[in-house]
mmCIF file of C-alpha atoms in Angstrom:
data_model
loop_
_atom_site.group_PDB
_atom_site.id
_atom_site.type_symbol
_atom_site.label_atom_id
_atom_site.label_comp_id
_atom_site.label_asym_id
_atom_site.label_seq_id
_atom_site.Cartn_x
_atom_site.Cartn_y
_atom_site.Cartn_z
ATOM 1 C CA MET R 169 -16.281 -35.052 11.328
ATOM 2 C CA LYS R 170 -15.432 -35.880 7.791
ATOM 3 C CA TYR R 171 -14.418 -32.564 6.874
ATOM 4 C CA PHE R 172 -11.499 -33.360 9.882
ATOM 5 C CA ILE R 173 -10.544 -36.529 8.570
ATOM 6 C CA GLN R 174 -9.940 -34.982 5.173
ATOM 7 C CA VAL R 175 -7.755 -32.047 6.496
ATOM 8 C CA THR R 176 -5.981 -34.123 8.823
ATOM 9 C CA LEU R 177 -5.303 -36.939 6.033
ATOM 10 C CA THR R 178 -4.169 -34.025 3.804
ATOM 11 C CA THR R 179 -2.102 -31.869 6.300
ATOM 12 C CA TYR R 180 -0.264 -35.317 7.274
ATOM 13 C CA ILE R 181 0.577 -36.408 4.004
ATOM 14 C CA GLY R 182 1.170 -32.749 2.346
ATOM 15 C CA ALA R 183 3.676 -32.119 5.413
ATOM 16 C CA ILE R 184 5.333 -35.499 5.596
ATOM 17 C CA LEU R 185 6.245 -35.242 1.757
ATOM 18 C CA VAL R 186 7.482 -31.780 2.064
ATOM 19 C CA TYR R 187 9.530 -32.785 5.544
ATOM 20 C CA ALA R 188 11.021 -36.145 3.754
ATOM 21 C CA LEU R 189 11.870 -34.011 0.874
ATOM 22 C CA TRP R 190 13.756 -31.424 3.471
ATOM 23 C CA SER R 191 15.283 -34.334 5.417
ATOM 24 C CA TYR R 192 16.575 -36.234 2.543
ATOM 25 C CA ILE R 193 18.251 -32.825 0.925
ATOM 26 C CA THR R 194 19.546 -31.913 4.546
ATOM 27 C CA PHE R 195 20.868 -34.999 6.012
ATOM 28 C CA SER R 196 22.424 -36.206 2.604
ATOM 29 C CA GLY R 197 25.344 -33.269 2.834
ATOM 30 C CA PRO R 198 28.200 -32.863 4.889
ATOM 31 C CA ASP R 199 27.173 -30.110 7.164
ATOM 32 C CA GLN R 200 24.179 -31.472 7.995
ATOM 33 C CA GLY R 201 21.689 -29.489 10.251
ATOM 34 C CA TRP R 202 23.218 -26.442 9.257
ATOM 35 C CA VAL R 203 22.046 -26.102 5.680
ATOM 36 C CA GLY R 204 18.967 -27.388 6.509
ATOM 37 C CA SER R 205 18.322 -24.580 8.869
ATOM 38 C CA LEU R 206 18.832 -22.218 5.968
ATOM 39 C CA VAL R 207 15.912 -23.216 3.648
ATOM 40 C CA TYR R 208 13.282 -25.009 6.046
ATOM 41 C CA LEU R 209 10.764 -25.809 3.614
ATOM 42 C CA PRO R 210 8.354 -27.252 6.285
ATOM 43 C CA HIS R 211 7.529 -23.645 7.317
ATOM 44 C CA GLY R 212 5.795 -23.129 4.183
ATOM 45 C CA PRO R 213 2.900 -26.286 4.121
ATOM 46 C CA ARG R 214 2.799 -25.031 8.133
ATOM 47 C CA VAL R 215 1.309 -21.609 7.095
ATOM 48 C CA ILE R 216 -0.705 -22.385 4.386
ATOM 49 C CA PHE R 217 -2.410 -25.314 5.765
ATOM 50 C CA PHE R 218 -3.127 -23.226 9.100
ATOM 51 C CA CYS R 219 -4.366 -20.348 7.234
ATOM 52 C CA PHE R 220 -6.452 -22.843 4.969
ATOM 53 C CA PHE R 221 -7.793 -25.209 7.441
ATOM 54 C CA GLY R 222 -7.704 -23.609 10.540
ATOM 55 C CA VAL R 223 -7.143 -25.459 13.724
ATOM 56 C CA SER R 224 -7.891 -28.726 12.155
ATOM 57 C CA SER R 225 -4.540 -28.858 10.568
ATOM 58 C CA LEU R 226 -2.481 -28.660 14.173
ATOM 59 C CA PRO R 227 -2.820 -32.263 14.983
ATOM 60 C CA ALA R 228 -1.900 -33.417 11.517
ATOM 61 C CA PHE R 229 1.014 -30.971 11.677
ATOM 62 C CA PHE R 230 2.087 -31.930 15.121
ATOM 63 C CA LEU R 231 2.114 -35.814 13.927
ATOM 64 C CA ALA R 232 4.158 -34.994 11.089
ATOM 65 C CA GLU R 233 6.677 -33.144 12.793
ATOM 66 C CA THR R 234 6.729 -35.902 15.413
ATOM 67 C CA THR R 235 7.121 -38.990 13.047
ATOM 68 C CA GLY R 236 9.353 -37.185 10.221
ATOM 69 C CA PRO R 237 12.418 -36.886 12.138
ATOM 70 C CA ALA R 238 11.871 -39.889 14.168
ATOM 71 C CA LEU R 239 11.903 -41.919 10.441
ATOM 72 C CA VAL R 240 15.193 -39.849 9.608
ATOM 73 C CA TYR R 241 16.679 -40.084 13.343
ATOM 74 C CA GLY R 242 15.149 -43.250 14.470
ATOM 75 C CA ASP R 243 15.721 -43.744 18.210
ATOM 76 C CA GLN R 244 18.166 -40.845 18.620
ATOM 77 C CA TYR R 245 14.967 -38.514 18.208
ATOM 78 C CA PRO R 246 15.172 -36.111 21.605
ATOM 79 C CA ASP R 247 12.008 -36.122 23.066
ATOM 80 C CA PHE R 248 12.282 -32.290 23.800
ATOM 81 C CA TRP R 249 11.623 -31.537 19.808
ATOM 82 C CA ALA R 250 8.372 -32.717 20.636
ATOM 83 C CA ILE R 251 7.693 -29.228 22.770
ATOM 84 C CA ALA R 252 9.825 -27.273 20.441
ATOM 85 C CA ASN R 253 7.116 -28.444 17.618
ATOM 86 C CA ILE R 254 4.336 -27.253 19.918
ATOM 87 C CA ALA R 255 6.136 -23.740 19.803
ATOM 88 C CA SER R 256 6.530 -23.993 16.182
ATOM 89 C CA LEU R 257 2.809 -24.530 15.601
ATOM 90 C CA PHE R 258 2.213 -21.950 18.027
ATOM 91 C CA SER R 259 3.967 -19.492 16.398
ATOM 92 C CA VAL R 260 2.097 -19.759 13.220
ATOM 93 C CA VAL R 261 -1.149 -19.420 15.172
ATOM 94 C CA LEU R 262 0.055 -16.478 17.160
ATOM 95 C CA ALA R 263 0.905 -14.725 14.222
ATOM 96 C CA VAL R 264 -2.320 -15.273 12.475
ATOM 97 C CA GLU R 265 -4.209 -14.278 15.233
ATOM 98 C CA ILE R 266 -2.335 -11.152 15.778
ATOM 99 C CA LEU R 267 -2.573 -10.255 12.119
ATOM 100 C CA LYS R 268 -6.609 -10.854 12.464
ATOM 101 C CA TRP R 269 -6.348 -8.863 15.577
ATOM 102 C CA SER R 270 -4.814 -5.889 13.988
ATOM 103 C CA ARG R 271 -6.863 -5.803 11.174
ATOM 104 C CA VAL R 272 -3.724 -4.919 8.596
ATOM 105 C CA THR R 273 -4.967 -7.334 5.959
ATOM 106 C CA THR R 274 -8.216 -9.335 5.256
ATOM 107 C CA PHE R 275 -7.786 -12.922 4.477
ATOM 108 C CA ASN R 276 -9.479 -12.969 0.878
ATOM 109 C CA TYR R 277 -7.726 -14.540 -1.820
ATOM 110 C CA SER R 278 -7.488 -17.756 -3.643
ATOM 111 C CA ILE R 279 -4.196 -19.356 -4.584
ATOM 112 C CA LEU R 280 -5.544 -19.676 -7.766
ATOM 113 C CA ASN R 281 -6.088 -16.423 -8.670
ATOM 114 C CA LYS R 282 -3.238 -14.037 -10.468
ATOM 115 C CA ILE R 283 -0.255 -13.343 -8.529
ATOM 116 C CA ASN R 284 -0.273 -9.877 -6.881
ATOM 117 C CA PHE R 285 0.678 -8.410 -3.793
ATOM 118 C CA ALA R 286 -2.565 -7.815 -2.429
ATOM 119 C CA ASN R 287 -3.656 -11.471 -2.537
ATOM 120 C CA TYR R 288 -0.679 -12.408 -0.827
ATOM 121 C CA LYS R 289 -0.031 -9.981 1.529
ATOM 122 C CA PHE R 290 -1.755 -12.187 4.554
ATOM 123 C CA LEU R 291 0.337 -14.857 3.994
ATOM 124 C CA ILE R 292 3.387 -12.888 3.308
ATOM 125 C CA LEU R 293 3.170 -11.308 6.699
ATOM 126 C CA VAL R 294 2.138 -14.430 8.580
ATOM 127 C CA ILE R 295 5.465 -16.414 7.126
ATOM 128 C CA VAL R 296 7.441 -13.374 8.543
ATOM 129 C CA ILE R 297 5.928 -12.677 11.721
ATOM 130 C CA SER R 298 5.628 -16.655 12.461
ATOM 131 C CA ALA R 299 9.491 -17.238 11.059
ATOM 132 C CA LEU R 300 10.462 -14.836 13.618
ATOM 133 C CA PHE R 301 8.277 -16.398 16.264
ATOM 134 C CA ASN R 302 9.335 -19.561 15.975
ATOM 135 C CA SER R 303 13.087 -18.800 15.280
ATOM 136 C CA ILE R 304 13.058 -17.590 19.170
ATOM 137 C CA PHE R 305 10.510 -19.857 20.805
ATOM 138 C CA THR R 306 12.221 -22.991 19.569
ATOM 139 C CA ASN R 307 15.665 -22.329 20.184
ATOM 140 C CA LEU R 308 14.758 -21.184 23.771
ATOM 141 C CA ILE R 309 12.995 -24.340 23.886
ATOM 142 C CA VAL R 310 15.498 -26.285 22.598
ATOM 143 C CA SER R 311 18.601 -24.850 24.703
ATOM 144 C CA ALA R 312 16.699 -24.862 27.646
ATOM 145 C CA PHE R 313 16.843 -28.875 27.024
ATOM 146 C CA ASN R 314 20.227 -29.288 25.392
ATOM 147 C CA SER R 315 22.812 -27.048 27.862
ATOM 148 C CA ASP R 316 25.565 -28.028 24.486
ATOM 149 C CA MET R 317 23.426 -25.648 22.288
ATOM 150 C CA GLN R 318 24.693 -22.132 22.382
ATOM 151 C CA ILE R 319 22.194 -19.632 21.456
ATOM 152 C CA THR R 320 23.046 -16.625 19.881
ATOM 153 C CA VAL R 321 21.604 -13.638 17.634
ATOM 154 C CA MET R 322 23.379 -15.367 14.616
ATOM 155 C CA VAL R 323 21.372 -18.592 15.385
ATOM 156 C CA VAL R 324 18.111 -17.369 15.846
ATOM 157 C CA PHE R 325 18.795 -14.945 12.786
ATOM 158 C CA ARG R 326 19.625 -18.000 10.840
ATOM 159 C CA PHE R 327 16.700 -20.098 11.636
ATOM 160 C CA PHE R 328 14.188 -16.788 10.727
ATOM 161 C CA ILE R 329 15.921 -16.388 7.357
ATOM 162 C CA GLY R 330 15.470 -20.315 6.807
ATOM 163 C CA ASP R 331 12.000 -20.096 7.884
ATOM 164 C CA ILE R 332 11.441 -17.208 5.233
ATOM 165 C CA ALA R 333 13.544 -19.106 2.571
ATOM 166 C CA GLY R 334 11.903 -22.339 3.022
ATOM 167 C CA ALA R 335 8.418 -21.035 2.882
ATOM 168 C CA ALA R 336 9.088 -18.850 -0.517
ATOM 169 C CA VAL R 337 10.535 -22.020 -2.027
ATOM 170 C CA PHE R 338 7.566 -23.878 -1.148
ATOM 171 C CA PHE R 339 5.153 -20.808 -2.127
ATOM 172 C CA THR R 340 7.013 -20.590 -5.631
ATOM 173 C CA TYR R 341 6.385 -23.906 -6.072
ATOM 174 C CA LEU R 342 3.062 -23.821 -5.202
ATOM 175 C CA MET R 343 2.267 -20.690 -7.550
ATOM 176 C CA ILE R 344 3.995 -22.312 -10.601
ATOM 177 C CA MET R 345 1.770 -25.500 -10.135
ATOM 178 C CA PHE R 346 -1.529 -23.609 -9.702
ATOM 179 C CA GLN R 347 -0.517 -21.180 -12.515
ATOM 180 C CA LEU R 348 0.041 -24.156 -14.931
ATOM 181 C CA ILE R 349 -3.149 -25.220 -13.885
ATOM 182 C CA ARG R 350 -4.952 -22.161 -14.659
ATOM 183 C CA LYS R 351 -3.110 -21.978 -17.760
ATOM 184 C CA ARG R 352 -4.073 -25.616 -18.838
ATOM 185 C CA LYS R 353 -7.857 -25.104 -17.594
ATOM 186 C CA ILE R 354 -7.285 -28.504 -15.612
ATOM 187 C CA TYR R 355 -9.388 -26.646 -12.710
ATOM 188 C CA LYS R 356 -11.719 -23.956 -13.847
ATOM 189 C CA VAL R 357 -11.075 -20.508 -12.286
ATOM 190 C CA ASN R 358 -13.106 -17.629 -12.287
ATOM 191 C CA ASP R 359 -10.718 -14.371 -12.941
ATOM 192 C CA ASN R 360 -13.491 -11.776 -11.155
#
């Protein structure tokens, strides 16, 4: 129970901070929603927290993804986005399960190790596959509840690229931060 509470709090705080940063950048510009979908930062934490903490991170992410927009939009936040948030979380779970089932790669790395493709292959594949599922599922759900929204191939492609770009920005930040931690020997890392 203590582990679940720690994971939930860590996930919620991390997700809400990233969501707040993303929404501040997105909604302070003139093309509010369009620009935000090109670099969707919350996809990175969604992948990394689920890959590291598993199912324990899902309640916190659902809470962060429903309270985050409510803080930005207030009462104007539509209720059907909660269903779209479930689809977003399900897309990461589905991507991880597909990769585990296919045995294309193993999940045996640490984010503190030296950076190479072998260490990060699992995360890269989860990012790409879940971005594809998320762009399709979320847009289908939103278009089903909102008749004003037209779903085209370009919209789905924009969300797909946005999830990948947002995760890439988030992971680049994490890799730089953890490499600085390694170099400054703030945290003891075994390089073997």
